[in-house]
Amino acid sequence: MKFRYSRQGLNKKEMLLQRFFETLPGLTSWTLILGLVALSIWMPLIAAIAVIVFMLAWVLRLFYLTIFLLLSYVRLSIEKDTDWLGRIHGMDRFDAYLAEIRAGGREKDWYKRISQWMLQKDLERLKKTGDIPPRSSEIFQLVVIPVVKESPLVVGANVLSVAHNKAFSKQTIIVLAVEARAEQSVREGMKRIADEYRDRFMEFLVVEHPDGLPGEARVKGANISYAARTAAKYFEENKIPFGNVIVSCFDADTVVGPDYFACLTYCFMNCPDRHRASFQPIPVFHNNIWEVPGFARVIETGSSFFQLIETTDPERLVTFSSHSMSFKALVDVGYWSTDMISEDSGIFWKSYLHFDGEYQVVPMPTTLSMDIVDAGSWWGTVGSLYKQKRRWAWGVENFPLVMRGFLASKKISLSDKLQHGFKLFEGQVTWAALPFLLTFVGWLPAISAGNEFSNTVLYYNASRFTQAIFGLSTIALLGTIIMSLWLLPKKKKRFSLFWTLVHGLEWFLVPFILVFLSAMPALDAQTRLMLNRRMEFWVSDKRRT
Amino acid sequence: MILFRKILFYLFLALYLVLCPIIILYAFGYIFTPKGEEGFAKTGLIHIETLPANASISIANRRNVGKTPATIRNLLPGQYDVKILLRGFRPWERKVDVEPGKAVNFENVLLVPQSLKTRALITEPFEDLWPVPGTRFLLLKRTESVGDLWVFDWKDEVSRPVFFKASAFVDATLVRVFMVKESPFVILQVKTPAGMKFLGCQLDKEKTEIRDLSILFMAGEPSEVSWEGGHPDYLFALQGQDLSRMDLEKMTVLPVFLTKIRGFGLYKNKVYALRGSSIVRLSFNAKKGEESVVEKGVFLENLFRGDEKYKIDIISGNTICFHGERGELFSNALPYRFVDGGVRGYQADPDGRKVALWQESRVGVLDFEKPERKKEFFERGPEIDWIFEKGKSIRQAYFVYDAAYILFCDENKIFLARTGERYSSLEKLVAVREGSGFFYTEKTGKLYYLESSRGEFMSADILPEGVTLSGVINDLEKETQGAMK
C-alpha cells in the first residue's frame, strides 16, 4: 500500500483525522485518571467498583506476564550455548543438514534437546515453504551506528564488539552516521575509530549527515536513513544484491556478543519471508549496570523484562531500539522516517503498512547490551531517565499514523487492524494511567469516603480487596526479583549475600519508579502530542568509565 | 508459543470474567449459603475497634469471633447481640441491627476498667474546682478566703496557693472568677474590708503575679469581662448595655466603647457585638463610634427578637455561637436556632466542629459537619443528638477519645456516654463532691475531680496509658505561649 508514513503534507481532512488520533491516547489517560478521582469524590461507590475491575485485571495481567517472562527467560537459557555458526553452515547444505537433524541422537541435556527440537521444527517449516535461504557466505551485514555527541570510547566499544564476530567481519560494512552538527572533536573521534578498525571489516564508512535537509527533522531517523542511502550506493557499486544484506541499526552504546551476527544470520536464513521481517534481539542494559543508582538499575531491568515478555508474542511484536532487518525491505519502504523520534518502532509500522500487513518481527533468542542513562549525579540521572522515558513514550506518535494507515488500507484484515490498533492504544494508555490508578487513585474511594459510603459493606471489602491485590502483586514482584538476580551480569556482580539482598530490595522502588519514571513521562508525552507540542530528539546522557 | 499464549490468554480472560462479578458481588456483601434458607443473600458487617485493643468479640451465640480491631463480615440481616470482653474491663454490650449492604461501625470503643485507677493529687479537702479552659491550670477552692485558693498545673502535677501568705489580699473573700479560653490570666473579684477589688492573676508564672485592677472597675460590677491572649493589652467589661474598654498598660478606661449592646465576643483583636438585631464589629484599638455593621436585616430581627442578652462565642473561624441568658443556643450555621432555652453550658471540641451541650436533664452533641440527610425538601442543617435525657442536674460535660464519648456530671456522679448513639447506655465512673466542678483533658487522658466524702483532689485514668502523647502536650504549651504573646 502506498501510504506516506508522516504527518507532513496532509490535506485538511487527513490532518483532522491525524489530530483526532493524536488527541485520543492523552485524552483517554487523563479521563481515566481524573474521572476516577472525580468518581472517588462524588460517586465513591462507582469508583470502588471501577477500582476492583482495574485491580483484578492488573493482577491477573501481572501473573500472565510473569509466566511469559519466565518462559522467555527459559527460551533464552535454552539457546544460551547454541552453536549458531554451526547451524548456519549446516543450513548452507540444507537438505543434508535437515536429514542429519532428523536422524540426530537424543541429547542428554533437556535444554539441548528442546533446542534441537525447535531447530528441526524450523527447518521443516522452511522446507515446506520452499524458500531456501542464500548461502551464509553471500549474506552481508550492514551496521549503522548513529553518532551526535557520543564519545569515541562508547562508539569504539560498540565497533569492537562487532569486530569480535570474526566469522562475519569480512562480510560486514560499518557505517558511522555522524551528524554534521556534531562537535569537531566527536567527528574527529569517529574518524580515528574508522582508521583503527577499517582493516577488520569489509568496509568502514564515516558518513556525515548534513543538517537541515528538506523534509527532515533533527531526529535520529534522518541521520541513519541518510547513512543507509550512502550504503545502498556502495552495495550497488559493488553489485551486492540488497536482498543479501541484513541491516542492523545499533544505538551508539550497543555492545553485541561474539555470536550475535551468527544468531542474526540464522534467524534471517531461517525466516521463510525474510524480506518481510525485522529481527529483534533482547536489549539488556548491562554495560554500566553497577555504576548507576539503584532506581536506574531497576527501571532498565524492567525495560529488559518488558522486551523479554514481548518476544513471546511475535504476532504483535514491534521493533524497539537496536534492531535488524532485510536491507531490501528497508529500501522498499523508503528507509526510516526522517521526521519522527521513534524511528525504531516507526520502521515496523511503516513496513507493516507498506506490505499490507505482511510484515513481522522475529524475536532473536539473544541479547545485546546497552548503557543505562547516567548523568553523573543522582538527580541528574533522574532527570535524564525521565527524558529518556518520555522519548520512548513519544512512540505514541505512531498511533495516529498507524490508525490513518489502517483506515486507508483495504488489504489488512479487520481482525489484524483491531488487534494491533487496540494493543497500541491500550499499551499507551495503560503505561500512562495505570500506575497512577494503582498507586494513588485506587486508595481514593476509601480515603475520601464520606459517612454514607464508609457505612457500607463495599467500603470495607473494597479496601480489603485492594490490600489482597497488593499482597498478590508482591508475589509476582518476588518472582521478578529472583529473575533479575539471575539476569545480572555475573562477572561484575558484587559477590556478598548482603549486596545480593540489597539489589533484590531495590525492586521495592517499583511503585516510585512506576509513577515518576514511567507513567509521568508517558503522560507528559501523550499530553504534548494531544496539545500538538512536538518533541525534539534528545540524546540520553551516557558515560563510560 | 503463540498457541500457548492464546490458550493462556483466554484462560486468564475467562478467569477474569468469572472472578470479576463474583468479587464485585462479594464486595457488595452478597454471599451464597447453600445450606441456609436464604441461599443467595446480601449481608452486612460490623466493624469494631476498641481501646485497649485485643478484646474478644462475641456475636449472637458465637463466642470469640475475633479480637479487636476486627470486621465481622457476612452477617445476614437482623438484630445481633454484640459483646466485647477484655479481662479487667467492664463488658461492652449492644444490640446491633445489621442491614443488607450496610456496615455498622463501632470505631473508638473505649473500654472502661472494672475499677478506675485513681490517685489523690492533693490530700487536703477542697470545696470546688474550676478549670481555666484551654490551659494547663485548674483553680481549687478550699474556703471562701482567697488565701485558700490553689492553682494546680496538670501537666507538671504541681500545686501552690495563688496568693502568698504575706499578700495583702490573703484574707479577702472570693466573689467571682473571670476566665477566658486559652489564657492563663484570670481576674478574681474579691471582697475586702476596703470594698470590692478586682485582681488580675498571671497563673503561668512561677509565683503568681497579682495586679490590682480595681481602679478600672470604678463604674461598678460588670456582668461580663473578657479579653484575648495570655498577657492581654485590653479588657472589655459589660455593664448594663455598655461595653467599656480597659487599657492595662495605661490603666485607663474608655467607658462607653460600645453602647446599647446585648452581648459581645472577641476574635482576632476585634470586638463583635449584638446591637439590637445587628452584628457590629470594632477593632480593639479603635475609637468610640468607629464600629461597622457586619450584618443586619429581617432575618436577624426574627432570630434575636426580644431583648435578652447573649454571650457571643466564636468557636472557630466559621462557627459562632450565641448563648442567651435564658439558655438559648443559636449559631450562624443552619438551622441557626438550635435550642430555645435551658442550655446551661457547652463545650466545643478543639477544632470547633462539634459541641457538647447540656441542659438540666439532658446532654447532647451538635456536630456541625454531620452530613445532611438526603432527599429532603428543605435544607435543615445539623440537629442535636441528645444522648441522655434522664438527668437531674447536669452541670458540666467534656468530649472524650476524639469526641467518641462524653463525660458529664449529673448531681454528684460522673458518667461516660457514647456519642452517636441515641439513649446510649451510661457508665458510671466516680462520685464527686456535691456541686463541685471537674475537669478532663485528652492530653493526659485523666479526669480531675474532688472526691465525694472529703473533697480530696483526685485524678482518674480514663484513657489507658500510652494513648495520650506528650507531643500533644508540647503543642498545647506552644498554643498557650502563643496566646500569652
mmCIF file with all atom_site columns, C-alpha atoms in Angstrom, chain A residues 290-389:
data_model
loop_
_atom_site.group_PDB
_atom_site.id
_atom_site.type_symbol
_atom_site.label_atom_id
_atom_site.label_alt_id
_atom_site.label_comp_id
_atom_site.label_asym_id
_atom_site.label_entity_id
_atom_site.label_seq_id
_atom_site.pdbx_PDB_ins_code
_atom_site.Cartn_x
_atom_site.Cartn_y
_atom_site.Cartn_z
_atom_site.occupancy
_atom_site.B_iso_or_equiv
_atom_site.pdbx_formal_charge
_atom_site.auth_seq_id
_atom_site.auth_comp_id
_atom_site.auth_asym_id
_atom_site.auth_atom_id
_atom_site.pdbx_PDB_model_num
ATOM 1   C CA . TRP A 1 290 ? 26.882 -1.445  38.523 1.00 0.00 ? 290 TRP A CA 1
ATOM 2   C CA . GLU A 1 291 ? 27.846 2.184   38.096 1.00 0.00 ? 291 GLU A CA 1
ATOM 3   C CA . VAL A 1 292 ? 24.346 3.692   38.178 1.00 0.00 ? 292 VAL A CA 1
ATOM 4   C CA . PRO A 1 293 ? 21.949 4.363   41.090 1.00 0.00 ? 293 PRO A CA 1
ATOM 5   C CA . GLY A 1 294 ? 19.666 1.508   42.157 1.00 0.00 ? 294 GLY A CA 1
ATOM 6   C CA . PHE A 1 295 ? 16.475 3.032   40.737 1.00 0.00 ? 295 PHE A CA 1
ATOM 7   C CA . ALA A 1 296 ? 18.058 3.297   37.290 1.00 0.00 ? 296 ALA A CA 1
ATOM 8   C CA . ARG A 1 297 ? 19.109 -0.344  37.505 1.00 0.00 ? 297 ARG A CA 1
ATOM 9   C CA . VAL A 1 298 ? 15.575 -1.376  38.408 1.00 0.00 ? 298 VAL A CA 1
ATOM 10  C CA . ILE A 1 299 ? 13.876 0.628   35.670 1.00 0.00 ? 299 ILE A CA 1
ATOM 11  C CA . GLU A 1 300 ? 16.138 -0.639  32.910 1.00 0.00 ? 300 GLU A CA 1
ATOM 12  C CA . THR A 1 301 ? 15.947 -4.231  34.100 1.00 0.00 ? 301 THR A CA 1
ATOM 13  C CA . GLY A 1 302 ? 12.192 -3.679  33.935 1.00 0.00 ? 302 GLY A CA 1
ATOM 14  C CA . SER A 1 303 ? 12.586 -2.483  30.341 1.00 0.00 ? 303 SER A CA 1
ATOM 15  C CA . SER A 1 304 ? 14.524 -5.665  29.505 1.00 0.00 ? 304 SER A CA 1
ATOM 16  C CA . PHE A 1 305 ? 11.814 -7.742  31.141 1.00 0.00 ? 305 PHE A CA 1
ATOM 17  C CA . PHE A 1 306 ? 9.205  -5.954  29.079 1.00 0.00 ? 306 PHE A CA 1
ATOM 18  C CA . GLN A 1 307 ? 11.075 -6.862  25.900 1.00 0.00 ? 307 GLN A CA 1
ATOM 19  C CA . LEU A 1 308 ? 11.528 -10.433 27.123 1.00 0.00 ? 308 LEU A CA 1
ATOM 20  C CA . ILE A 1 309 ? 7.779  -10.705 27.566 1.00 0.00 ? 309 ILE A CA 1
ATOM 21  C CA . GLU A 1 310 ? 7.092  -9.060  24.221 1.00 0.00 ? 310 GLU A CA 1
ATOM 22  C CA . THR A 1 311 ? 9.221  -11.639 22.391 1.00 0.00 ? 311 THR A CA 1
ATOM 23  C CA . THR A 1 312 ? 6.734  -14.322 23.382 1.00 0.00 ? 312 THR A CA 1
ATOM 24  C CA . ASP A 1 313 ? 4.121  -12.602 21.224 1.00 0.00 ? 313 ASP A CA 1
ATOM 25  C CA . PRO A 1 314 ? 5.723  -12.438 17.756 1.00 0.00 ? 314 PRO A CA 1
ATOM 26  C CA . GLU A 1 315 ? 2.369  -11.683 16.159 1.00 0.00 ? 315 GLU A CA 1
ATOM 27  C CA . ARG A 1 316 ? 2.270  -8.364  17.957 1.00 0.00 ? 316 ARG A CA 1
ATOM 28  C CA . LEU A 1 317 ? 5.996  -7.733  18.451 1.00 0.00 ? 317 LEU A CA 1
ATOM 29  C CA . VAL A 1 318 ? 7.255  -4.325  17.376 1.00 0.00 ? 318 VAL A CA 1
ATOM 30  C CA . THR A 1 319 ? 10.867 -3.279  16.835 1.00 0.00 ? 319 THR A CA 1
ATOM 31  C CA . PHE A 1 320 ? 12.489 -1.431  19.681 1.00 0.00 ? 320 PHE A CA 1
ATOM 32  C CA . SER A 1 321 ? 15.845 0.326   19.993 1.00 0.00 ? 321 SER A CA 1
ATOM 33  C CA . SER A 1 322 ? 18.688 -1.623  18.295 1.00 0.00 ? 322 SER A CA 1
ATOM 34  C CA . HIS A 1 323 ? 17.190 -3.937  15.699 1.00 0.00 ? 323 HIS A CA 1
ATOM 35  C CA . SER A 1 324 ? 17.936 -5.562  12.349 1.00 0.00 ? 324 SER A CA 1
ATOM 36  C CA . MET A 1 325 ? 16.054 -6.128  9.103  1.00 0.00 ? 325 MET A CA 1
ATOM 37  C CA . SER A 1 326 ? 16.439 -7.026  5.477  1.00 0.00 ? 326 SER A CA 1
ATOM 38  C CA . PHE A 1 327 ? 18.106 -4.143  3.653  1.00 0.00 ? 327 PHE A CA 1
ATOM 39  C CA . LYS A 1 328 ? 15.839 -4.858  0.715  1.00 0.00 ? 328 LYS A CA 1
ATOM 40  C CA . ALA A 1 329 ? 12.804 -4.259  2.907  1.00 0.00 ? 329 ALA A CA 1
ATOM 41  C CA . LEU A 1 330 ? 14.347 -1.066  4.224  1.00 0.00 ? 330 LEU A CA 1
ATOM 42  C CA . VAL A 1 331 ? 14.925 0.262   0.715  1.00 0.00 ? 331 VAL A CA 1
ATOM 43  C CA . ASP A 1 332 ? 11.452 -0.849  -0.395 1.00 0.00 ? 332 ASP A CA 1
ATOM 44  C CA . VAL A 1 333 ? 9.701  1.047   2.393  1.00 0.00 ? 333 VAL A CA 1
ATOM 45  C CA . GLY A 1 334 ? 11.827 4.162   1.844  1.00 0.00 ? 334 GLY A CA 1
ATOM 46  C CA . TYR A 1 335 ? 14.146 3.873   4.837  1.00 0.00 ? 335 TYR A CA 1
ATOM 47  C CA . TRP A 1 336 ? 13.419 5.043   8.354  1.00 0.00 ? 336 TRP A CA 1
ATOM 48  C CA . SER A 1 337 ? 11.163 8.015   8.941  1.00 0.00 ? 337 SER A CA 1
ATOM 49  C CA . THR A 1 338 ? 13.098 11.236  8.777  1.00 0.00 ? 338 THR A CA 1
ATOM 50  C CA . ASP A 1 339 ? 10.660 13.310  10.793 1.00 0.00 ? 339 ASP A CA 1
ATOM 51  C CA . MET A 1 340 ? 9.896  11.001  13.724 1.00 0.00 ? 340 MET A CA 1
ATOM 52  C CA . ILE A 1 341 ? 11.666 10.496  17.011 1.00 0.00 ? 341 ILE A CA 1
ATOM 53  C CA . SER A 1 342 ? 10.545 6.901   17.432 1.00 0.00 ? 342 SER A CA 1
ATOM 54  C CA . GLU A 1 343 ? 12.077 5.590   14.235 1.00 0.00 ? 343 GLU A CA 1
ATOM 55  C CA . ASP A 1 344 ? 12.729 2.205   15.870 1.00 0.00 ? 344 ASP A CA 1
ATOM 56  C CA . SER A 1 345 ? 9.068  1.261   16.246 1.00 0.00 ? 345 SER A CA 1
ATOM 57  C CA . GLY A 1 346 ? 8.149  3.529   13.333 1.00 0.00 ? 346 GLY A CA 1
ATOM 58  C CA . ILE A 1 347 ? 10.059 1.379   10.838 1.00 0.00 ? 347 ILE A CA 1
ATOM 59  C CA . PHE A 1 348 ? 7.970  -1.641  11.798 1.00 0.00 ? 348 PHE A CA 1
ATOM 60  C CA . TRP A 1 349 ? 4.684  0.181   11.338 1.00 0.00 ? 349 TRP A CA 1
ATOM 61  C CA . LYS A 1 350 ? 5.881  1.798   8.146  1.00 0.00 ? 350 LYS A CA 1
ATOM 62  C CA . SER A 1 351 ? 6.837  -1.639  6.779  1.00 0.00 ? 351 SER A CA 1
ATOM 63  C CA . TYR A 1 352 ? 3.643  -3.229  8.104  1.00 0.00 ? 352 TYR A CA 1
ATOM 64  C CA . LEU A 1 353 ? 1.510  -0.709  6.229  1.00 0.00 ? 353 LEU A CA 1
ATOM 65  C CA . HIS A 1 354 ? 3.724  -0.764  3.153  1.00 0.00 ? 354 HIS A CA 1
ATOM 66  C CA . PHE A 1 355 ? 3.465  -4.551  2.849  1.00 0.00 ? 355 PHE A CA 1
ATOM 67  C CA . ASP A 1 356 ? -0.281 -4.542  3.681  1.00 0.00 ? 356 ASP A CA 1
ATOM 68  C CA . GLY A 1 357 ? 0.157  -6.335  6.984  1.00 0.00 ? 357 GLY A CA 1
ATOM 69  C CA . GLU A 1 358 ? 2.540  -8.933  5.541  1.00 0.00 ? 358 GLU A CA 1
ATOM 70  C CA . TYR A 1 359 ? 5.366  -7.953  7.825  1.00 0.00 ? 359 TYR A CA 1
ATOM 71  C CA . GLN A 1 360 ? 6.565  -9.417  11.090 1.00 0.00 ? 360 GLN A CA 1
ATOM 72  C CA . VAL A 1 361 ? 9.159  -9.052  13.791 1.00 0.00 ? 361 VAL A CA 1
ATOM 73  C CA . VAL A 1 362 ? 11.145 -12.190 14.512 1.00 0.00 ? 362 VAL A CA 1
ATOM 74  C CA . PRO A 1 363 ? 12.355 -12.404 18.102 1.00 0.00 ? 363 PRO A CA 1
ATOM 75  C CA . MET A 1 364 ? 16.029 -13.323 18.365 1.00 0.00 ? 364 MET A CA 1
ATOM 76  C CA . PRO A 1 365 ? 16.984 -15.612 21.244 1.00 0.00 ? 365 PRO A CA 1
ATOM 77  C CA . THR A 1 366 ? 19.981 -13.476 22.110 1.00 0.00 ? 366 THR A CA 1
ATOM 78  C CA . THR A 1 367 ? 20.715 -10.251 23.906 1.00 0.00 ? 367 THR A CA 1
ATOM 79  C CA . LEU A 1 368 ? 22.622 -7.130  23.133 1.00 0.00 ? 368 LEU A CA 1
ATOM 80  C CA . SER A 1 369 ? 23.751 -4.805  25.823 1.00 0.00 ? 369 SER A CA 1
ATOM 81  C CA . MET A 1 370 ? 23.373 -1.076  26.116 1.00 0.00 ? 370 MET A CA 1
ATOM 82  C CA . ASP A 1 371 ? 24.125 1.658   28.630 1.00 0.00 ? 371 ASP A CA 1
ATOM 83  C CA . ILE A 1 372 ? 21.792 2.787   31.349 1.00 0.00 ? 372 ILE A CA 1
ATOM 84  C CA . VAL A 1 373 ? 21.344 6.531   31.356 1.00 0.00 ? 373 VAL A CA 1
ATOM 85  C CA . ASP A 1 374 ? 23.926 8.038   33.671 1.00 0.00 ? 374 ASP A CA 1
ATOM 86  C CA . ALA A 1 375 ? 24.215 11.791  34.126 1.00 0.00 ? 375 ALA A CA 1
ATOM 87  C CA . GLY A 1 376 ? 26.879 11.508  36.801 1.00 0.00 ? 376 GLY A CA 1
ATOM 88  C CA . SER A 1 377 ? 24.684 12.553  39.707 1.00 0.00 ? 377 SER A CA 1
ATOM 89  C CA . TRP A 1 378 ? 21.609 11.080  41.371 1.00 0.00 ? 378 TRP A CA 1
ATOM 90  C CA . TRP A 1 379 ? 19.254 13.907  40.480 1.00 0.00 ? 379 TRP A CA 1
ATOM 91  C CA . GLY A 1 380 ? 20.862 14.344  37.072 1.00 0.00 ? 380 GLY A CA 1
ATOM 92  C CA . THR A 1 381 ? 20.212 10.675  36.340 1.00 0.00 ? 381 THR A CA 1
ATOM 93  C CA . VAL A 1 382 ? 16.602 11.013  37.481 1.00 0.00 ? 382 VAL A CA 1
ATOM 94  C CA . GLY A 1 383 ? 16.171 13.922  35.059 1.00 0.00 ? 383 GLY A CA 1
ATOM 95  C CA . SER A 1 384 ? 17.905 12.124  32.192 1.00 0.00 ? 384 SER A CA 1
ATOM 96  C CA . LEU A 1 385 ? 15.928 8.928   32.776 1.00 0.00 ? 385 LEU A CA 1
ATOM 97  C CA . TYR A 1 386 ? 12.720 10.943  32.788 1.00 0.00 ? 386 TYR A CA 1
ATOM 98  C CA . LYS A 1 387 ? 13.631 12.493  29.441 1.00 0.00 ? 387 LYS A CA 1
ATOM 99  C CA . GLN A 1 388 ? 14.663 9.133   28.006 1.00 0.00 ? 388 GLN A CA 1
ATOM 100 C CA . LYS A 1 389 ? 11.395 7.505   29.057 1.00 0.00 ? 389 LYS A CA 1
#
